[in-house]
Coordinates of C-alpha atoms in Angstrom, one line a residue:
M1 CA 24.7 -63.5 -60.3
K2 CA 21.0 -64.0 -59.8
Q3 CA 21.4 -63.2 -56.1
F4 CA 23.1 -59.9 -56.8
L5 CA 20.5 -58.8 -59.2
L6 CA 17.8 -59.7 -56.7
F7 CA 19.5 -57.6 -54.0
V8 CA 19.8 -54.6 -56.4
M9 CA 16.1 -54.8 -57.2
M10 CA 15.1 -54.9 -53.6
C11 CA 17.2 -51.9 -52.8
F12 CA 15.6 -50.0 -55.7
A13 CA 12.2 -50.9 -54.6
F14 CA 12.7 -49.8 -51.0
S15 CA 14.2 -46.5 -52.2
S16 CA 11.1 -45.8 -54.3
Y17 CA 8.7 -46.7 -51.4
A18 CA 10.6 -44.4 -49.1
Q19 CA 10.3 -41.5 -51.4
N20 CA 6.6 -42.0 -51.8
E21 CA 6.0 -42.1 -48.0
F22 CA 8.3 -39.2 -46.9
G23 CA 9.2 -37.3 -50.0
G24 CA 5.8 -35.7 -50.6
A25 CA 5.3 -34.6 -46.9
K26 CA 5.8 -30.9 -46.0
F27 CA 7.3 -29.7 -42.6
T28 CA 6.5 -26.2 -41.2
P29 CA 9.4 -24.9 -39.1
I30 CA 8.6 -23.4 -35.6
A31 CA 9.6 -19.8 -35.5
P32 CA 11.9 -18.7 -32.6
L33 CA 10.5 -16.7 -29.7
N34 CA 10.6 -12.9 -30.2
T35 CA 12.2 -11.6 -27.0
N36 CA 12.4 -8.0 -28.3
K37 CA 8.7 -7.3 -27.8
V38 CA 8.6 -8.0 -24.0
A39 CA 9.6 -4.9 -22.1
P40 CA 11.7 -5.6 -18.9
K41 CA 9.9 -4.9 -15.6
K42 CA 11.1 -1.8 -13.9
V43 CA 12.0 -2.3 -10.3
T44 CA 12.1 0.7 -8.0
P45 CA 14.7 0.3 -5.3
S46 CA 13.4 0.8 -1.7
S47 CA 14.5 3.9 0.2
T48 CA 17.4 3.3 2.5
D49 CA 16.5 6.3 4.8
A50 CA 15.5 5.5 8.4
P51 CA 11.8 6.2 9.3
V52 CA 11.0 9.3 11.3
I53 CA 10.0 8.5 14.9
K54 CA 8.0 11.2 16.7
A55 CA 8.4 11.2 20.5
P56 CA 5.1 11.4 22.5
D57 CA 4.2 14.7 24.3
L58 CA 4.3 13.7 28.0
F59 CA 2.4 16.9 29.0
K60 CA -0.6 16.4 26.7
K61 CA -3.5 14.6 28.1
P62 CA -4.2 11.5 25.9
D63 CA -7.5 11.2 24.2
V64 CA -9.2 8.3 25.9
S65 CA -11.6 6.5 23.7
L66 CA -13.8 4.1 25.5
P67 CA -15.2 1.1 23.7
S68 CA -18.8 1.2 22.7
S69 CA -21.2 -0.9 24.9
S70 CA -21.9 -4.3 23.7
K71 CA -25.4 -5.3 22.8
Y72 CA -24.9 -8.4 25.0
Q73 CA -24.3 -6.2 28.1
I74 CA -26.3 -7.3 31.2
G75 CA -27.2 -4.8 33.9
E76 CA -26.7 -1.0 34.3
T77 CA -23.6 0.6 33.0
K78 CA -21.7 2.5 35.7
S79 CA -19.8 5.7 34.9
F80 CA -16.1 5.7 35.5
S81 CA -15.0 7.5 38.7
M82 CA -11.7 8.0 40.5
E83 CA -13.4 8.3 43.9
Q84 CA -12.8 5.3 46.1
T85 CA -16.1 3.7 47.2
N86 CA -16.9 0.7 49.3
D87 CA -19.5 -1.4 47.4
F88 CA -19.5 -4.0 50.1
I89 CA -20.6 -1.8 53.1
N90 CA -23.0 -3.5 55.4
P91 CA -26.4 -1.6 55.4
G92 CA -26.7 -2.5 59.1
D93 CA -23.6 -0.3 59.9
R94 CA -25.4 2.8 58.5
I95 CA -28.5 2.1 60.6
R96 CA -26.3 1.6 63.7
D97 CA -24.4 4.8 63.1
K98 CA -27.6 6.8 62.6
M99 CA -29.1 5.3 65.8
T100 CA -25.9 6.2 67.7
K101 CA -26.0 9.8 66.6
D102 CA -29.7 10.1 67.4
L103 CA -29.1 8.6 70.9
D104 CA -26.2 11.0 71.5
K105 CA -28.4 14.0 70.6
T106 CA -31.2 12.8 72.8
L107 CA -28.9 12.3 75.8
V108 CA -27.4 15.8 75.3
R109 CA -30.9 17.3 75.0
E110 CA -32.1 15.6 78.1
G111 CA -29.1 16.7 80.1
L112 CA -27.8 13.1 80.5
R113 CA -24.6 13.7 78.4
E114 CA -22.2 16.5 77.7
D115 CA -21.6 17.9 74.2
D116 CA -17.9 18.5 73.3
R117 CA -18.9 21.1 70.7
L118 CA -20.1 23.4 73.5
L119 CA -17.2 23.1 75.9
V120 CA -16.7 26.0 78.3
K121 CA -13.1 27.3 78.0
I122 CA -13.2 30.4 80.1
D123 CA -12.6 30.6 83.9
K124 CA -15.5 31.7 86.0
N125 CA -15.6 34.0 89.1
F126 CA -18.2 32.8 91.6
G127 CA -18.0 36.0 93.6
E128 CA -17.3 36.8 97.3
I129 CA -18.3 35.0 100.5
R130 CA -18.1 36.7 103.9
T131 CA -18.0 34.5 107.0
K132 CA -16.9 34.2 110.6
S133 CA -16.5 30.4 110.3
K134 CA -13.2 28.8 111.2
Y135 CA -13.4 26.3 108.3
F136 CA -15.5 25.3 105.3
V137 CA -16.8 21.9 104.3
V138 CA -17.1 21.4 100.5
K139 CA -19.2 18.5 99.1
Y140 CA -19.0 17.6 95.4
R141 CA -20.3 15.2 92.9
D142 CA -20.9 14.5 89.1
F143 CA -24.5 15.6 88.6
I144 CA -25.0 14.3 85.1
Y145 CA -23.0 11.2 84.0
V146 CA -20.3 9.5 85.9
D147 CA -17.5 9.2 83.3
G148 CA -14.2 9.8 85.2
D149 CA -14.3 13.6 85.7
L150 CA -11.5 14.8 88.0
I151 CA -11.3 18.1 90.0
K152 CA -8.5 19.9 91.9
A153 CA -9.1 22.3 94.8
T154 CA -6.6 25.0 96.0
L155 CA -6.7 27.6 98.8
N156 CA -4.3 30.5 98.4
N157 CA -2.5 28.5 95.7
Q158 CA -2.0 25.5 97.9
M159 CA -3.7 22.2 96.8
I160 CA -6.3 20.7 99.1
G161 CA -6.9 16.9 99.3
G162 CA -5.2 15.9 96.1
I163 CA -6.9 15.1 92.8
M164 CA -10.5 14.0 93.4
E165 CA -12.8 12.0 91.2
L166 CA -16.5 12.8 90.8
Y167 CA -19.1 10.2 91.5
S168 CA -22.9 10.3 91.6
S169 CA -22.8 10.4 95.5
Y170 CA -21.1 13.3 97.3
G171 CA -17.5 13.3 98.3
Q172 CA -16.2 16.0 100.6
F173 CA -13.1 17.8 101.9
I174 CA -12.5 20.4 104.6
F175 CA -10.1 23.4 104.7
D176 CA -9.4 26.0 107.4
L177 CA -9.7 29.8 106.8
K178 CA -7.2 32.5 107.8
D179 CA -8.3 35.9 108.9
G180 CA -8.8 38.3 106.0
I181 CA -8.9 37.3 102.3
N182 CA -8.8 33.7 101.2
T183 CA -8.7 32.7 97.5
F184 CA -10.4 29.4 96.9
E185 CA -10.4 27.7 93.5
L186 CA -11.9 24.6 92.0
E187 CA -10.5 23.3 88.7
A188 CA -11.8 20.9 86.1
Y189 CA -8.7 18.7 86.1
S190 CA -9.9 16.5 83.3
K191 CA -12.7 15.8 80.9
G192 CA -14.7 12.6 81.1
T193 CA -15.2 10.0 78.4
S194 CA -18.6 11.4 77.4
G195 CA -17.7 15.1 77.2
G196 CA -16.7 18.0 79.4
N197 CA -16.4 18.1 83.1
T198 CA -19.6 18.5 85.1
C199 CA -19.5 19.2 88.8
E200 CA -22.0 20.2 91.5
F201 CA -20.7 21.4 94.8
K202 CA -22.1 22.8 98.1
I203 CA -20.2 24.8 100.7
Y204 CA -21.0 24.6 104.4
D205 CA -19.7 26.5 107.4
D206 CA -18.4 25.1 110.7
K207 CA -22.0 24.9 112.0
G208 CA -23.3 22.9 109.0
V209 CA -25.1 25.8 107.5
L210 CA -25.2 25.8 103.7
V211 CA -23.3 28.9 102.6
R212 CA -23.3 28.5 98.8
S213 CA -24.5 25.9 96.3
E214 CA -23.0 26.0 92.7
F215 CA -22.3 23.8 89.7
W216 CA -20.6 23.9 86.4
D217 CA -21.6 22.2 83.2
N218 CA -19.4 20.9 80.3
W219 CA -16.1 22.6 81.3
D220 CA -13.0 21.9 79.4
K221 CA -9.9 20.6 81.1
G222 CA -8.1 23.3 83.0
V223 CA -11.0 25.7 83.4
K224 CA -11.2 27.2 87.0
G225 CA -14.0 28.5 89.2
K226 CA -12.9 31.1 91.8
F227 CA -14.2 32.3 95.2
V228 CA -12.9 35.1 97.3
I229 CA -13.7 34.2 101.0
V230 CA -13.3 37.0 103.5
K231 CA -13.0 35.8 107.1
E232 CA -14.2 38.6 109.4

């Protein structure tokens, strides 16, 4: 019985202690979040239309914008040019070309070289020769510069002696004359390597007498000199 009463008293005491510790305490409840005050974010949907692509005008010259020169640039700025140049030309070639031109002009001026710009392209009539000689001897040579000049001689449209080359010393050929009129022609058959054809020739009768001395200078290929020889 005593034990039971002791148990009841302990329970009563514990109950009173618990009320004093927790009964007087006040608890503030936490208010719930107010979701009505936050406005929802409006999302604008992206356009589904395809972007407009503008084709370039192929006939319009594009505006070329060159970059500005850098402050670290070294040397002189060269302007842009479409002209093809050779920056690696040898200065000695220019001097050589100038000396060659000057030499050519000097040779032409001194009569030691022909000038292609002044080629004679018109046939020449050397006139008439009257003689009683049975034949003529013609001596010929290149009187300026031996460069491979060739000549051709014809009498009454018949070739005499073939094609003959001119040298510094005289070559010669002989042809007989018929009574009456004989047409004798000398033709510049070629040009030499240094210009037109140059020929000096002398005509002798059957007694060795000089009948005519003539020459031509800077003749073009195919130009002819004509004599009318009358055998009396």
